[in-house]
PDB file of C-alpha atoms and ligand atoms in Angstrom:
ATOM      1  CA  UNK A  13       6.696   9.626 -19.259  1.00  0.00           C
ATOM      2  CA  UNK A  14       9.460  10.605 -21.997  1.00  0.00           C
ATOM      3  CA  UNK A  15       7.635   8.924 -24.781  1.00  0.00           C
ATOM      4  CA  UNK A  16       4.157  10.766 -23.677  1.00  0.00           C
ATOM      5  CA  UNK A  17       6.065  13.971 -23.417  1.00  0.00           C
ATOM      6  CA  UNK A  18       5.060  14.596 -19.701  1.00  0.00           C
ATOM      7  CA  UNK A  19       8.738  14.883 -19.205  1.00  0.00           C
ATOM      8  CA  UNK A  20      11.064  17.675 -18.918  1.00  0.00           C
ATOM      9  CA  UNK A  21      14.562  16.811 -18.356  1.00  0.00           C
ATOM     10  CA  UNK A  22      15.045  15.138 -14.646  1.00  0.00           C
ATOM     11  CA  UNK A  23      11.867  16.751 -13.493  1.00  0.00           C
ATOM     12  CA  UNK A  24       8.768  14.526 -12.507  1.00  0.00           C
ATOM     13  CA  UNK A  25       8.164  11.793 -10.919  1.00  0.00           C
ATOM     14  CA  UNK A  26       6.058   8.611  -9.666  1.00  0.00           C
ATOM     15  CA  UNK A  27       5.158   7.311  -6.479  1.00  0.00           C
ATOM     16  CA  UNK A  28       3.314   3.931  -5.983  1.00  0.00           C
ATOM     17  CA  UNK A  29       1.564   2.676  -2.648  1.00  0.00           C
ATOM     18  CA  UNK A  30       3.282  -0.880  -1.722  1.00  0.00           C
ATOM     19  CA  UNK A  31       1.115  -1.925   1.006  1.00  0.00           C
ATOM     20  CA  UNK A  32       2.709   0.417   3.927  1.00  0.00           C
ATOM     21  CA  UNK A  33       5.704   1.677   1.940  1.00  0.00           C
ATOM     22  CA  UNK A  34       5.916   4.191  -0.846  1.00  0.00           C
ATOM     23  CA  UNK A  35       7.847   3.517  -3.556  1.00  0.00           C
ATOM     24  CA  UNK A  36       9.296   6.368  -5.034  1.00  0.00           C
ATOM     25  CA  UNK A  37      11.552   7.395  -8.314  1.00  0.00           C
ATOM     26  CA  UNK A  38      15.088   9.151  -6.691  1.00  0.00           C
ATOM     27  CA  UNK A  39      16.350  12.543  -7.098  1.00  0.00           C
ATOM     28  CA  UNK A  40      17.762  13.896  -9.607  1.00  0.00           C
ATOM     29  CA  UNK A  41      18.460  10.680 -11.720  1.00  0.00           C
ATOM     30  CA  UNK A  42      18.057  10.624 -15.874  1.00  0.00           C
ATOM     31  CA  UNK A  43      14.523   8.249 -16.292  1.00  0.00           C
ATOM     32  CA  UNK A  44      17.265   6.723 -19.486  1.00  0.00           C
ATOM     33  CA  UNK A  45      19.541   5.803 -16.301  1.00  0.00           C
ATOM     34  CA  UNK A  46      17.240   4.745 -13.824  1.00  0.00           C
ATOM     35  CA  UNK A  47      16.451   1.038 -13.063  1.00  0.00           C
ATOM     36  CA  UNK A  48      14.493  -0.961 -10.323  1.00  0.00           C
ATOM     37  CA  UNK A  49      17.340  -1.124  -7.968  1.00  0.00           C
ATOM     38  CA  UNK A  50      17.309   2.446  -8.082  1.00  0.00           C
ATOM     39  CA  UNK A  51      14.042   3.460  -6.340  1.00  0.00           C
ATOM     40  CA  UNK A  52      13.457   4.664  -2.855  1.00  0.00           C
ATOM     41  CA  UNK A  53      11.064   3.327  -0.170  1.00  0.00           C
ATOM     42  CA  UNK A  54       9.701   5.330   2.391  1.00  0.00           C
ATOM     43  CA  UNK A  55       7.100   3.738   5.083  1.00  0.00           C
ATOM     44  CA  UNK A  56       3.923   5.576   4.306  1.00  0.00           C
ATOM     45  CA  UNK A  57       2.528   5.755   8.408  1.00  0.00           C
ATOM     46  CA  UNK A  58       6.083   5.688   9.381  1.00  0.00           C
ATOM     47  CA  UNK A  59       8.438   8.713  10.580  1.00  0.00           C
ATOM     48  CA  UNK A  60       8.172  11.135   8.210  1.00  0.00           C
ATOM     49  CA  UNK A  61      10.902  11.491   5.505  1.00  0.00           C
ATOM     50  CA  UNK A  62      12.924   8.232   6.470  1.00  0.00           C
ATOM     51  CA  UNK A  63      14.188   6.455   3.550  1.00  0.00           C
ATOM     52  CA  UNK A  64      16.036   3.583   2.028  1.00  0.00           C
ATOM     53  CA  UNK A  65      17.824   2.682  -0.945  1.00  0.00           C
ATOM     54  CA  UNK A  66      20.840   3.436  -2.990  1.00  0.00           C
ATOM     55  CA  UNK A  67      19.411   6.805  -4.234  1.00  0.00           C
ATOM     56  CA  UNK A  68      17.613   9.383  -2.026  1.00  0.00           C
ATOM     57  CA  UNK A  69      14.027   9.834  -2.651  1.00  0.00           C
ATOM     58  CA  UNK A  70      12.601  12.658  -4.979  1.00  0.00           C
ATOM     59  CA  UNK A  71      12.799  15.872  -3.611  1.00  0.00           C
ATOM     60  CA  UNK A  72       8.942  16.450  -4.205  1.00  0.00           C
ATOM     61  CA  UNK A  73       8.769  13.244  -2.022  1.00  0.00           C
ATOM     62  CA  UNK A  74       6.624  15.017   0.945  1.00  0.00           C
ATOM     63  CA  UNK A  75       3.294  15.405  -1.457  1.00  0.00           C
ATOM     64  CA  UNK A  76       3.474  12.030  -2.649  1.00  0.00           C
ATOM     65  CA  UNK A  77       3.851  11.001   0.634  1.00  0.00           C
ATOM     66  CA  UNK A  78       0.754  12.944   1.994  1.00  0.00           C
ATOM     67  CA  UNK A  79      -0.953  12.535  -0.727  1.00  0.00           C
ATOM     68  CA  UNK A  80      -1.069   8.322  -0.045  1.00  0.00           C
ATOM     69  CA  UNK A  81      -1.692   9.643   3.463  1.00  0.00           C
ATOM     70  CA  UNK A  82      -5.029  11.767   3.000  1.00  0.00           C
ATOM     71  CA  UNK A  83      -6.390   9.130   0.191  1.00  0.00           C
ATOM     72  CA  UNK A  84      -6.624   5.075   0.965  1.00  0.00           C
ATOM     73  CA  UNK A  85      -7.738   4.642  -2.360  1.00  0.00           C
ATOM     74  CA  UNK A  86      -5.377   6.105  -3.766  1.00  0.00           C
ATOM     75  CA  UNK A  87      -1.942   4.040  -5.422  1.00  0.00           C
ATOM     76  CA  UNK A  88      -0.098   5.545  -7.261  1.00  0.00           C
ATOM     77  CA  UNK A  89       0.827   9.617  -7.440  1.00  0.00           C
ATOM     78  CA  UNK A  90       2.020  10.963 -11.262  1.00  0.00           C
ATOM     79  CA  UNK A  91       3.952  14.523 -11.165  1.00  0.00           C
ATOM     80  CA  UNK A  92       5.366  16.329 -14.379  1.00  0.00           C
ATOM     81  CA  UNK A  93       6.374  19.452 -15.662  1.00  0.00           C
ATOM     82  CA  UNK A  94       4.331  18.862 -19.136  1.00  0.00           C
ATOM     83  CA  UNK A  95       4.310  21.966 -20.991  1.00  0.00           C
ATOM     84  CA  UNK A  96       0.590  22.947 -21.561  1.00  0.00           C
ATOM     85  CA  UNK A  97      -0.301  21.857 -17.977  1.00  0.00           C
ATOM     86  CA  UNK A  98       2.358  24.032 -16.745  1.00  0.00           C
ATOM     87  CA  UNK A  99       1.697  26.912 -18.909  1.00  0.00           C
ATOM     88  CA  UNK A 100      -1.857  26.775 -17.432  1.00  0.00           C
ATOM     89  CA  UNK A 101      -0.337  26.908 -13.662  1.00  0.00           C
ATOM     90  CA  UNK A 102       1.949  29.560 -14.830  1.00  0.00           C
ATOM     91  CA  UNK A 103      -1.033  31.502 -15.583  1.00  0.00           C
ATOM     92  CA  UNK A 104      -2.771  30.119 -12.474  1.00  0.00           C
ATOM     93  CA  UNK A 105      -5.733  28.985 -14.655  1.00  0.00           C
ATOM     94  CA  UNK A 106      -7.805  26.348 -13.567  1.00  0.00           C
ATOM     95  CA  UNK A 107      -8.954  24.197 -16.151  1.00  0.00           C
ATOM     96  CA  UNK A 108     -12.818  24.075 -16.157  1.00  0.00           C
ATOM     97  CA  UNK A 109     -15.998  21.915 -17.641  1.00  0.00           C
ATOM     98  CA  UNK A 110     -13.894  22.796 -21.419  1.00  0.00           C
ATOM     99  CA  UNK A 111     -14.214  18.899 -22.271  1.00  0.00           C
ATOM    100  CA  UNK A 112     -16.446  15.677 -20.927  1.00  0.00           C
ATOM    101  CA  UNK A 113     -12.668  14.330 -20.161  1.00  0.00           C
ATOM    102  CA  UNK A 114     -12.544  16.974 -17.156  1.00  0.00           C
ATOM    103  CA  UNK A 115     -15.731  14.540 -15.387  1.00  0.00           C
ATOM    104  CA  UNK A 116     -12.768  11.700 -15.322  1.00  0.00           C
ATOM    105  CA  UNK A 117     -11.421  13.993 -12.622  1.00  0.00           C
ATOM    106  CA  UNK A 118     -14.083  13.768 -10.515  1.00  0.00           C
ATOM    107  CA  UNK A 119     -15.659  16.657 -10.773  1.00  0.00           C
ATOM    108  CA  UNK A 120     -16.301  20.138 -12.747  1.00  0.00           C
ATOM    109  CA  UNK A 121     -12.736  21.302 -12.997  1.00  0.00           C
ATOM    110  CA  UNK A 122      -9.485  20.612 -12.170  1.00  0.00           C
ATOM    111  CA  UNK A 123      -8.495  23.438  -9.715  1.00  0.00           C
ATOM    112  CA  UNK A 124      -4.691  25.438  -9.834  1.00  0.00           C
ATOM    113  CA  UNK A 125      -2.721  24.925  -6.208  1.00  0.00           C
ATOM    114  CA  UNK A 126      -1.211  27.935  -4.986  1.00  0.00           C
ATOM    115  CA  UNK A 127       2.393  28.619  -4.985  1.00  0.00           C
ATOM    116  CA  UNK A 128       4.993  27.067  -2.370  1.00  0.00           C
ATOM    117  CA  UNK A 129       8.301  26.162  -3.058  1.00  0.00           C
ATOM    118  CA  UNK A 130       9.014  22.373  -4.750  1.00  0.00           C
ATOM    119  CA  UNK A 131       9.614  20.135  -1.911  1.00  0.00           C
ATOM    120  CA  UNK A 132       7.923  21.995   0.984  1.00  0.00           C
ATOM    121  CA  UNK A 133       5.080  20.604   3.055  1.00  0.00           C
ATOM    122  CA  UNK A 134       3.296  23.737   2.393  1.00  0.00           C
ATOM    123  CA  UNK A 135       3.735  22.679  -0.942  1.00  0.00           C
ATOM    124  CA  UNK A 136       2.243  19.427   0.158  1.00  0.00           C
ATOM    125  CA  UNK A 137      -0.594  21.012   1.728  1.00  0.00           C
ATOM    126  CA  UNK A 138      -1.816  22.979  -1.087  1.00  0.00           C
ATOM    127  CA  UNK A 139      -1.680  19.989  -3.557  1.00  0.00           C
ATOM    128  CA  UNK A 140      -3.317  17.809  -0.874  1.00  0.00           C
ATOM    129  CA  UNK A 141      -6.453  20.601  -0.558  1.00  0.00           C
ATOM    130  CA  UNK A 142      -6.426  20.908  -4.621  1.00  0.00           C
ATOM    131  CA  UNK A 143      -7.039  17.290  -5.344  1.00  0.00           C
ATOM    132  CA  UNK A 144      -9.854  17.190  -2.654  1.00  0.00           C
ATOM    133  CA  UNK A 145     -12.746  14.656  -4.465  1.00  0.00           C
ATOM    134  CA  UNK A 146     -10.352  15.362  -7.801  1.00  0.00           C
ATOM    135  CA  UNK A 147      -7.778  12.708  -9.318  1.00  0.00           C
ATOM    136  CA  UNK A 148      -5.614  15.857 -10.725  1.00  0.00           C
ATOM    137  CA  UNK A 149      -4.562  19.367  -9.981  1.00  0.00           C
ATOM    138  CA  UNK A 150      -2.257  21.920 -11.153  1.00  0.00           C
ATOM    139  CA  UNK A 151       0.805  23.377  -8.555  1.00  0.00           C
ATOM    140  CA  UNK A 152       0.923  27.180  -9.666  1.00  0.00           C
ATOM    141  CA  UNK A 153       4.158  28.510 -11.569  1.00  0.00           C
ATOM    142  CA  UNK A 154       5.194  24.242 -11.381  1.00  0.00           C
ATOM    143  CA  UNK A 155       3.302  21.505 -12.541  1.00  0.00           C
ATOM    144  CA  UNK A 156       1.188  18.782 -12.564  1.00  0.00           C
ATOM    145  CA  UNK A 157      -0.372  15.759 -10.282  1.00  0.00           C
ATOM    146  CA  UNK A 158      -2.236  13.438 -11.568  1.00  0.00           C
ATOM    147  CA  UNK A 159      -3.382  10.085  -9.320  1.00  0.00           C
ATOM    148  CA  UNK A 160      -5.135   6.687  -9.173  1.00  0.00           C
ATOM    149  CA  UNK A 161      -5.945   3.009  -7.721  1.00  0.00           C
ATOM    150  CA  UNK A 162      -3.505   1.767 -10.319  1.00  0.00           C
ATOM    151  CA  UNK A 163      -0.024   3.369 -11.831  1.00  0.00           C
ATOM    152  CA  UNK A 164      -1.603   2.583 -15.166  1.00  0.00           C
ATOM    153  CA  UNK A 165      -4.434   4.517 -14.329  1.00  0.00           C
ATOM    154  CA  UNK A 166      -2.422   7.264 -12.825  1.00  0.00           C
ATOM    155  CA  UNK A 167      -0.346   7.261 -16.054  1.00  0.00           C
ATOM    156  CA  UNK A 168      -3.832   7.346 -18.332  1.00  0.00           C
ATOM    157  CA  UNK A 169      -5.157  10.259 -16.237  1.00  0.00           C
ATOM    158  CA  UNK A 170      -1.807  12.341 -16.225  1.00  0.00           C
ATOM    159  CA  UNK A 171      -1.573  12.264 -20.078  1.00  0.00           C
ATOM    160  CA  UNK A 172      -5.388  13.066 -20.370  1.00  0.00           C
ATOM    161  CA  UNK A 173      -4.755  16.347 -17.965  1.00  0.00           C
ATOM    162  CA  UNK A 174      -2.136  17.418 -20.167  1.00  0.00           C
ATOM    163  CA  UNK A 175      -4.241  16.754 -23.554  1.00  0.00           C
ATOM    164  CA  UNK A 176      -6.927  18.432 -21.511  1.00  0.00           C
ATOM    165  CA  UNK A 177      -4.964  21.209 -20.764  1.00  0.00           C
ATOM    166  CA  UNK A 178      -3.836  21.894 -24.866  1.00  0.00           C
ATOM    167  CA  UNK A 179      -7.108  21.811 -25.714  1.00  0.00           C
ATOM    168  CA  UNK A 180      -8.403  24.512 -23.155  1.00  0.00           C
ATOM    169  CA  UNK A 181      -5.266  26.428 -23.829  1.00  0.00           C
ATOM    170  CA  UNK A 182      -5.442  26.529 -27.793  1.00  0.00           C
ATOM    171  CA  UNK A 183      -9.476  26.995 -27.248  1.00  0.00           C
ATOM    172  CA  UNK A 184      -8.630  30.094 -25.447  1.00  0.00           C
ATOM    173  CA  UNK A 185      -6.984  31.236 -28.414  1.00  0.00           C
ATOM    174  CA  UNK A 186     -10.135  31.201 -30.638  1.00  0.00           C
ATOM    175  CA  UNK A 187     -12.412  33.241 -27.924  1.00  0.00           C
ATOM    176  CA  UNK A 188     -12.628  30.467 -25.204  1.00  0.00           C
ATOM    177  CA  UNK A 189     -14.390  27.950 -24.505  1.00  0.00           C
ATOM    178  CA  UNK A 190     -18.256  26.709 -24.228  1.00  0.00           C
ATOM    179  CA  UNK A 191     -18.173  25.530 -21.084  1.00  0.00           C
ATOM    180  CA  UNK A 192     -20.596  22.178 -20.084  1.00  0.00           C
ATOM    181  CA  UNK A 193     -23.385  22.505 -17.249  1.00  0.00           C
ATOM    182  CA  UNK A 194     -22.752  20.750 -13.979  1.00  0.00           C
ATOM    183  CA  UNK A 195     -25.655  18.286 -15.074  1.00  0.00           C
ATOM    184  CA  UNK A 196     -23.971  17.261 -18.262  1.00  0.00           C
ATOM    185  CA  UNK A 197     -20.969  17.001 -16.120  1.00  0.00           C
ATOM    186  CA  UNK A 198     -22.447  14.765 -13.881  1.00  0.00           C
ATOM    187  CA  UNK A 199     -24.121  12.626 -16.503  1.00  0.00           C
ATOM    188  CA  UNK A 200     -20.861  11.702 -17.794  1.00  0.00           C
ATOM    189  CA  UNK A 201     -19.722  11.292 -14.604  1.00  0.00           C
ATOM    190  CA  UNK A 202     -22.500   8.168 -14.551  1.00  0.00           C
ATOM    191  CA  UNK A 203     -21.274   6.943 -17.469  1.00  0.00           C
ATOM    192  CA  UNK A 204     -17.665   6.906 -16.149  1.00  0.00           C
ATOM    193  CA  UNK A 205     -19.208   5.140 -13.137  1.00  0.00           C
ATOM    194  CA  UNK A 206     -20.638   2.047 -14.968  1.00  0.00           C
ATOM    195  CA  UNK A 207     -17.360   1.872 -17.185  1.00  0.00           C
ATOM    196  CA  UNK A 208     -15.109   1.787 -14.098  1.00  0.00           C
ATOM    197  CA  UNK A 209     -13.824   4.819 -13.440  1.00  0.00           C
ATOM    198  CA  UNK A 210     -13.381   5.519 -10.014  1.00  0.00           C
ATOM    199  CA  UNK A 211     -14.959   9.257 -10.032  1.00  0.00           C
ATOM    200  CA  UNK A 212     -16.975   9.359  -7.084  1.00  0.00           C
ATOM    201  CA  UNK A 213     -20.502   8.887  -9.199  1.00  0.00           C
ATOM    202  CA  UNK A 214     -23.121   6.970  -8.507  1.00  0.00           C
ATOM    203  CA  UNK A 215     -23.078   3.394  -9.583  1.00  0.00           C
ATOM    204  CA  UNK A 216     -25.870   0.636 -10.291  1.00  0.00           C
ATOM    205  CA  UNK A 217     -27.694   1.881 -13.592  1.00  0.00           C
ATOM    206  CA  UNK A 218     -27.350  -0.387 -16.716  1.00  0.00           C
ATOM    207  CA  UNK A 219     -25.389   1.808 -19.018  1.00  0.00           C
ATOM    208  CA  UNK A 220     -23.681   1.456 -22.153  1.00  0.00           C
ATOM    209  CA  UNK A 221     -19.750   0.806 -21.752  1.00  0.00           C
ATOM    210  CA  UNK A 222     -17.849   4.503 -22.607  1.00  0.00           C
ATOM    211  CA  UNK A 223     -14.964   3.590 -24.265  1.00  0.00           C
ATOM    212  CA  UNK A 224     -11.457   6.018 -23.334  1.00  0.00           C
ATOM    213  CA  UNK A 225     -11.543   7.279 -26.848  1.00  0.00           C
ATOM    214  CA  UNK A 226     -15.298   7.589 -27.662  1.00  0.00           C
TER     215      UNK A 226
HETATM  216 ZN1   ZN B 518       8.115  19.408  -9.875  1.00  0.00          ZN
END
């Protein structure tokens, strides 16, 4: 997350599903510092907010949690303070069709939470009902969440929602952007499909492979 430049100081952090546990980076702990032995488990379906470990769990630990809750599919739960995605929730802007890169979020846009306090479970709530049928949201005058099956893919979608959200910010700068139809939306979202992204499209037409970078 440092080397990508998601990172901020102590803030963010990761989540992973480990069969009925979450496994989750601790509070307020340098990521230079932090080892293995250092991470927090919480049982997913368990009593909510018990913990072990040396370290206690993140403090943003109750939207990870729900988040592995309200999605099966779902493994592992990004969250950062990256600087253009949290320019954009400082300005409460969702980001919209701007790029084909927004269909790897499953949809049109990726929408702004509202505002609650870090570590709530209102907090929870809203990020919960912002990444409905989406693999990212913004958290208003926060952050970022980005998700998937895989912490790799989690990862690969987090730094693409923060690309995603320089290039809608500096494309506001020249007179905004030209936003793409739902249909050409959803046409990448096919492609996605037979590539094997998980974004919800349809699957079973012989495609060409999209490559990440293409
Ligand atoms: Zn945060």
């Amino acid at each position: 997350m440092y080397a990508s430049g998601l990172n901020q100081g102590t803030s963010g952090n990761i989540s992973v599903r480990d069969g009925g546990t979450m496994l989750i980076t601790p509070s307020a702990i340098p990521y230079d510092r932090m080892t293995p032995a250092m991470i927090a488990a919480m049982p997913i379906d368990g009593e909510r907010g018990v913990w072990s470990g040396p370290s206690k769990p993140s403090t943003e630990w109750p939207f990870h949690l729900d988040i592995l809750r309200a999605r099966p599919e779902i493994g592992a739960v990004v969250h950062a303070h990256a600087p253009y995605a949290t320019t954009l929730a400082i300005a409460r802007k969702p980001i919209p069709a701007c790029h084909y890169m927004v269909a790897a979020f499953g949809g049109d846009d990726i929408r702004c939470a509202g505002y609650a306090r870090y570590g709530t479970d209102e907090l929870s709530r809203l990020a919960v009902a912002a990444l409905e049928g989406r693999m990212g949201c913004l958290l208003a005058n926060h952050g970022m969440i980005a998700i998937g099956p895989t912490l790799e893919k989690a990862m690969w979608l987090a730094v693409e929602l923060e690309t995603l959200a320089k290039q809608y910010y500096l494309s506001l700068a020249i007179g905004g952007p030209v936003l793409l139809s739902k249909a050409e939306i959803a046409g990448v979202r096919e492609g996605f499909a037979d590539y094997g992204l998980k974004t919800g499209a349809p699957r079973g037409r012989a495609r060409p492979a999209i490559r990440r970078n293409s």
